[in-house]
């Protein structure tokens, strides 16, 4: 099942941990645009990559 992402949510890319935490900019169908700390804006195909949702509490410790 495809997760639904909302602008402002924080995520991590499971295959690119060095990108850091990213913030969802937009989500249309399975296309999610994410602005990552160390990789900038990336277009992620959510049907291919299972982004990991990060809780706001986890961001505080980052």
GROMACS .gro file of C-alpha atoms in nm:
model
   62
    1UNK     CA    1   0.000   0.000   0.000
    2UNK     CA    2   0.123   0.348  -0.089
    3UNK     CA    3   0.168   0.591   0.200
    4UNK     CA    4   0.010   0.932   0.164
    5UNK     CA    5   0.245   1.225   0.221
    6UNK     CA    6   0.153   1.581   0.310
    7UNK     CA    7   0.356   1.899   0.265
    8UNK     CA    8   0.551   1.971   0.582
    9UNK     CA    9   0.597   1.605   0.682
   10UNK     CA   10   0.949   1.490   0.759
   11UNK     CA   11   1.090   1.176   0.597
   12UNK     CA   12   1.411   0.980   0.541
   13UNK     CA   13   1.517   0.791   0.230
   14UNK     CA   14   1.600   0.433   0.338
   15UNK     CA   15   1.871   0.383   0.072
   16UNK     CA   16   2.027   0.729   0.117
   17UNK     CA   17   2.079   0.787   0.492
   18UNK     CA   18   2.349   1.046   0.421
   19UNK     CA   19   2.082   1.273   0.267
   20UNK     CA   20   1.954   1.338   0.620
   21UNK     CA   21   1.599   1.433   0.706
   22UNK     CA   22   1.383   1.571   0.428
   23UNK     CA   23   1.069   1.780   0.434
   24UNK     CA   24   0.791   1.696   0.189
   25UNK     CA   25   0.726   1.989  -0.044
   26UNK     CA   26   0.449   1.832  -0.253
   27UNK     CA   27   0.284   1.499  -0.324
   28UNK     CA   28   0.090   1.419  -0.642
   29UNK     CA   29  -0.009   1.058  -0.705
   30UNK     CA   30   0.312   0.858  -0.636
   31UNK     CA   31   0.545   1.156  -0.701
   32UNK     CA   32   0.678   1.315  -0.381
   33UNK     CA   33   0.907   1.617  -0.390
   34UNK     CA   34   1.128   1.627  -0.082
   35UNK     CA   35   1.385   1.886   0.026
   36UNK     CA   36   1.663   1.691   0.203
   37UNK     CA   37   1.917   1.847   0.443
   38UNK     CA   38   2.222   1.729   0.250
   39UNK     CA   39   2.086   1.650  -0.098
   40UNK     CA   40   1.850   1.936  -0.173
   41UNK     CA   41   1.522   1.891  -0.358
   42UNK     CA   42   1.462   1.539  -0.489
   43UNK     CA   43   1.169   1.385  -0.675
   44UNK     CA   44   1.089   1.049  -0.517
   45UNK     CA   45   0.865   0.788  -0.678
   46UNK     CA   46   0.683   0.653  -0.373
   47UNK     CA   47   0.577   0.334  -0.553
   48UNK     CA   48   0.950   0.251  -0.587
   49UNK     CA   49   1.099   0.398  -0.266
   50UNK     CA   50   0.935   0.343   0.075
   51UNK     CA   51   1.014   0.673   0.245
   52UNK     CA   52   1.033   0.652   0.623
   53UNK     CA   53   0.812   0.902   0.803
   54UNK     CA   54   1.000   1.082   1.082
   55UNK     CA   55   0.813   1.201   1.391
   56UNK     CA   56   0.850   1.566   1.495
   57UNK     CA   57   0.998   1.444   1.827
   58UNK     CA   58   1.279   1.269   1.638
   59UNK     CA   59   1.364   1.592   1.453
   60UNK     CA   60   1.437   1.771   1.781
   61UNK     CA   61   1.720   1.528   1.857
   62UNK     CA   62   1.865   1.555   1.506
   0.00000   0.00000   0.00000
